[in-house]
Short mmCIF file of C-alpha atoms in Angstrom, two decimals:
data_model
loop_
_atom_site.label_atom_id
_atom_site.label_comp_id
_atom_site.label_asym_id
_atom_site.label_seq_id
_atom_site.Cartn_x
_atom_site.Cartn_y
_atom_site.Cartn_z
CA MET A 153 52.90 67.95 -37.95
CA PRO A 154 54.11 67.71 -41.39
CA PRO A 155 57.70 65.90 -42.04
CA SER A 156 60.42 68.35 -41.72
CA ARG A 157 64.47 67.47 -41.02
CA ILE A 158 67.18 69.20 -39.57
CA THR A 159 70.89 68.86 -40.50
CA ARG A 160 72.59 71.90 -38.97
CA SER A 161 74.78 71.33 -36.21
CA THR A 162 73.26 72.35 -33.29
CA LEU A 163 70.65 70.41 -33.03
CA ARG A 164 69.46 70.97 -29.32
CA GLU A 165 68.96 74.62 -30.32
CA GLN A 166 67.46 73.95 -33.90
CA LEU A 167 65.42 71.21 -32.78
CA ALA A 168 63.88 73.33 -29.57
CA GLU A 169 63.48 76.20 -31.97
CA ALA A 170 61.74 74.76 -34.31
CA LEU A 171 59.93 72.55 -31.72
CA ARG A 172 58.66 76.26 -29.86
CA ASP A 173 57.73 77.92 -33.28
CA GLU A 174 55.46 74.89 -34.24
CA VAL A 175 53.81 75.55 -30.77
CA LEU A 176 53.54 79.59 -31.64
CA ALA A 177 51.66 78.68 -34.54
CA GLY A 178 49.32 76.60 -33.01
CA ARG A 179 50.57 73.00 -34.95
CA LEU A 180 50.78 71.60 -31.89
CA PRO A 181 47.99 72.50 -29.69
CA ALA A 182 47.76 72.90 -25.89
CA GLY A 183 47.41 69.33 -24.50
CA HIS A 184 49.14 67.82 -27.09
CA PRO A 185 51.10 64.97 -27.24
CA PHE A 186 54.08 63.37 -28.58
CA THR A 187 57.01 61.02 -28.21
CA VAL A 188 60.57 61.79 -27.83
CA LYS A 189 60.79 58.92 -30.87
CA GLU A 190 58.16 60.77 -32.71
CA ILE A 191 59.94 63.81 -32.86
CA ALA A 192 63.44 62.46 -33.71
CA ASP A 193 61.55 60.05 -36.52
CA GLN A 194 59.73 63.29 -37.87
CA TYR A 195 63.37 65.29 -37.90
CA GLY A 196 65.24 61.96 -38.82
CA VAL A 197 67.78 62.76 -36.47
CA SER A 198 68.83 60.72 -33.26
CA ALA A 199 66.40 60.49 -29.39
CA THR A 200 69.49 62.20 -27.62
CA PRO A 201 69.03 65.62 -28.37
CA VAL A 202 65.29 65.63 -29.16
CA ARG A 203 65.02 64.98 -25.30
CA GLU A 204 67.82 67.40 -24.75
CA ALA A 205 65.61 69.73 -26.45
CA LEU A 206 62.40 68.68 -24.72
CA VAL A 207 63.75 69.49 -21.53
CA ASP A 208 64.60 73.13 -23.06
CA LEU A 209 61.20 73.37 -23.65
CA CYS A 210 60.14 72.28 -20.30
CA ALA A 211 61.93 74.59 -18.42
CA GLN A 212 60.81 77.59 -20.44
CA GLY A 213 56.97 76.29 -19.36
CA LEU A 214 55.80 75.44 -22.92
CA LEU A 215 56.12 71.46 -22.64
CA ASP A 216 54.64 69.26 -19.44
CA ALA A 217 56.93 65.83 -18.93
CA ASP A 218 54.05 63.05 -18.96
CA HIS A 219 55.34 60.89 -16.11
CA HIS A 220 57.72 58.89 -18.55
CA ARG A 221 54.95 58.64 -21.24
CA GLY A 222 56.18 61.71 -23.25
CA TYR A 223 55.38 65.32 -23.32
CA ARG A 224 52.39 67.26 -24.09
CA VAL A 225 52.27 70.81 -24.72
CA HIS A 226 51.32 73.29 -21.92
CA ALA A 227 47.80 74.86 -21.07
CA PHE A 228 48.14 78.11 -20.16
CA THR A 229 44.56 79.89 -18.65
CA LEU A 230 43.16 82.81 -19.09
CA HIS A 231 43.97 83.74 -15.31
CA ASP A 232 47.36 82.85 -16.59
CA PHE A 233 47.06 85.72 -19.42
CA ARG A 234 46.15 88.62 -17.27
CA THR A 235 48.77 87.99 -14.73
CA MET A 236 51.11 87.62 -18.16
CA LEU A 237 49.89 90.62 -18.98
CA ASP A 238 50.79 92.14 -15.61
CA ALA A 239 53.78 90.96 -15.51
CA ARG A 240 55.45 92.15 -18.61
CA THR A 241 54.09 95.46 -18.18
CA LEU A 242 56.06 96.30 -14.67
CA VAL A 243 58.99 94.41 -16.97
CA ILE A 244 58.60 97.03 -19.66
CA GLU A 245 58.50 99.64 -17.25
CA GLY A 246 61.34 99.16 -15.30
CA ILE A 247 63.05 99.21 -18.86
CA PHE A 248 61.91 102.64 -19.44
CA ARG A 249 63.06 103.46 -16.11
CA THR A 250 66.80 102.50 -16.61
CA GLY A 251 69.41 104.79 -17.57
CA ALA A 252 69.22 101.93 -20.75
CA TYR A 253 66.05 103.83 -21.59
CA ALA A 254 67.82 107.53 -20.96
CA ALA A 255 70.96 106.55 -23.15
CA LEU A 256 68.62 105.09 -25.75
CA THR A 257 66.69 108.65 -25.98
CA ALA A 258 69.28 110.94 -25.29
CA ASP A 259 70.41 114.17 -27.62
CA HIS A 260 73.22 112.79 -29.50
CA THR A 261 74.59 111.58 -32.35
CA GLY A 262 76.18 107.67 -32.04
CA SER A 263 75.43 105.01 -34.31
CA GLY A 264 75.07 102.74 -31.15
CA ARG A 265 71.85 104.80 -31.12
CA GLY A 266 70.78 105.05 -34.89
CA ALA A 267 71.41 101.60 -35.28
CA ALA A 268 68.89 100.49 -32.20
CA LEU A 269 66.58 102.95 -33.56
CA ALA A 270 66.83 102.23 -37.27
CA SER A 271 67.05 98.09 -36.50
CA LEU A 272 63.53 98.22 -34.14
CA GLN A 273 61.68 100.74 -37.13
CA ARG A 274 62.58 97.64 -39.54
CA ARG A 275 60.37 95.32 -37.10
CA ALA A 276 58.00 97.78 -36.05
CA GLU A 277 56.79 98.39 -39.83
CA ALA A 278 57.08 94.79 -40.72
CA ALA A 279 54.61 94.04 -37.45
CA ARG A 280 52.65 97.01 -38.18
CA ARG A 281 51.87 95.80 -42.30
CA ALA A 282 51.57 92.38 -40.38
CA ALA A 283 48.69 93.36 -38.08
CA ARG A 284 46.92 94.78 -40.19
CA ALA A 285 46.83 92.30 -43.27
CA GLY A 286 45.43 89.97 -40.13
CA ASP A 287 49.31 87.71 -40.88
CA LEU A 288 49.06 85.83 -37.48
CA ASP A 289 52.54 84.01 -38.57
CA VAL A 290 54.16 87.07 -39.77
CA LEU A 291 53.43 89.41 -36.63
CA ILE A 292 54.27 86.96 -34.19
CA ALA A 293 57.94 86.53 -35.64
CA TYR A 294 58.32 90.51 -35.43
CA ASP A 295 56.62 91.21 -32.96
CA LEU A 296 59.12 88.45 -30.82
CA ARG A 297 61.78 90.12 -32.36
CA PHE A 298 60.54 93.89 -31.48
CA TRP A 299 59.97 93.26 -27.87
CA ARG A 300 63.02 91.05 -27.44
CA GLU A 301 65.83 94.20 -28.94
CA LEU A 302 63.43 96.60 -26.86
CA GLY A 303 64.30 94.48 -24.12
CA GLU A 304 68.35 94.14 -24.41
CA PHE A 305 67.79 98.21 -23.87
CA ALA A 306 67.70 97.30 -20.36
CA GLY A 307 71.18 96.18 -20.53
CA ASN A 308 70.15 93.31 -18.28
CA PRO A 309 70.22 89.79 -19.91
CA TYR A 310 67.92 87.91 -17.40
CA VAL A 311 65.26 91.17 -18.06
CA SER A 312 64.92 90.25 -21.60
CA ASP A 313 64.92 86.71 -20.98
CA PHE A 314 61.87 86.81 -18.72
CA LEU A 315 60.32 89.29 -21.09
CA GLU A 316 60.52 86.95 -23.92
CA ARG A 317 59.65 83.88 -22.29
CA LEU A 318 56.20 86.24 -20.79
CA ARG A 319 55.47 86.99 -24.65
CA VAL A 320 56.05 83.71 -25.96
CA HIS A 321 53.74 82.12 -23.45
CA SER A 322 51.13 85.15 -24.17
CA TRP A 323 51.04 84.44 -27.82
CA VAL A 324 51.04 80.47 -27.14
CA PHE A 325 47.84 81.00 -25.13
CA VAL A 326 45.63 83.77 -27.66
CA VAL A 327 47.09 82.31 -30.99
CA PRO A 328 43.81 79.20 -31.06
CA HIS A 329 41.65 81.76 -30.10
CA LEU A 330 42.59 84.07 -32.37
CA ARG A 331 43.16 81.37 -35.59
CA ALA A 332 39.17 80.60 -34.96
CA ARG A 333 38.77 83.80 -36.52
CA ARG A 334 38.51 84.25 -40.37
CA ASP A 335 39.59 87.70 -40.95
CA LEU A 336 41.80 89.31 -38.23
CA ARG A 337 42.57 92.45 -40.41
CA GLY A 338 41.71 95.42 -38.17
CA ARG A 339 41.50 93.59 -35.38
CA LEU A 340 45.22 93.06 -34.13
CA TRP A 341 47.53 95.34 -32.13
CA CYS A 342 49.51 97.52 -34.68
CA GLY A 343 51.55 100.04 -32.65
CA HIS A 344 55.28 99.14 -32.51
CA LEU A 345 55.84 102.12 -35.22
CA ASP A 346 54.26 104.71 -32.46
CA LEU A 347 56.09 103.23 -29.90
CA VAL A 348 59.21 103.46 -31.66
CA THR A 349 58.54 107.47 -32.74
CA ALA A 350 58.13 107.87 -28.90
CA LEU A 351 61.43 106.36 -27.70
CA GLU A 352 63.05 108.22 -30.81
CA ARG A 353 61.65 111.70 -29.57
CA GLY A 354 62.43 110.87 -25.76
CA ASP A 355 58.47 111.17 -25.29
CA ALA A 356 58.57 108.87 -22.01
CA ASP A 357 54.78 109.98 -21.27
CA GLU A 358 53.64 108.71 -24.78
CA VAL A 359 55.63 105.65 -24.47
CA GLU A 360 53.45 104.98 -20.97
CA ARG A 361 50.21 105.99 -22.89
CA ILE A 362 51.47 103.29 -25.85
CA VAL A 363 52.40 100.86 -23.49
CA GLY A 364 49.29 100.66 -21.27
CA ALA A 365 46.80 101.13 -24.74
CA TYR A 366 48.62 98.37 -26.00
CA ASN A 367 47.68 96.03 -22.66
CA ASP A 368 44.05 97.33 -22.98
CA HIS A 369 43.89 96.11 -26.20
CA ALA A 370 45.16 92.91 -25.35
CA ARG A 371 42.58 92.66 -22.67
CA ALA A 372 39.79 93.07 -24.66
CA LEU A 373 40.43 91.43 -27.11
CA VAL A 374 41.16 88.13 -25.30
CA GLY A 375 38.14 88.93 -23.20
CA GLU A 376 36.22 88.88 -25.82
CA LEU A 377 37.46 85.90 -28.06
CA THR A 378 37.08 83.86 -24.72
CA ARG A 379 33.41 85.43 -23.84
CA ALA A 380 35.20 86.14 -20.16
CA PRO A 381 32.76 87.52 -17.69
#
């Protein structure tokens, strides 16, 4: 890992976020072991906030404690990924069936609805550009922001937090396989903007079709990348 420093006051949160980004980017690969001291030295901080951040990441399912010898990045399996897809489909469908979805797509002119859709559209446009360019790091960042905001429409923080956890885990699994490809242009899903358009029109059938196509794309791509039967 490249040396870096964190100087802001919320060290626990900042360290957890920085290390999560390392895992998402594949710079901390599955099974990679490390100690509290190594991370503390890398970021130039004391052991206490590092230990707290690593405990948080264990609670998020990204790290495993290695019997007092340190930590290692959790290794997700293909079966894990498939069940993640099933789970996130249920969560997203649940969001679209709530009153929050009806409020979002209602035909009225409110600053809340307009701001929410405008923000989603910006995330969607950036994600589409990154996907078409094959820029995986940028895509992951905007994809997570996009679905986090979409999940917030449910009005239930437990739902949005669970959806984000599922998406982070699925990215952690698939990133190493994607990075093994030299050129990702045209291979990554880029339907975020289509989904926003369907939401803006209040077209629930089109929303369901787009989400279904997205999951089909993910299953087919990962099956190809892992040479699954």
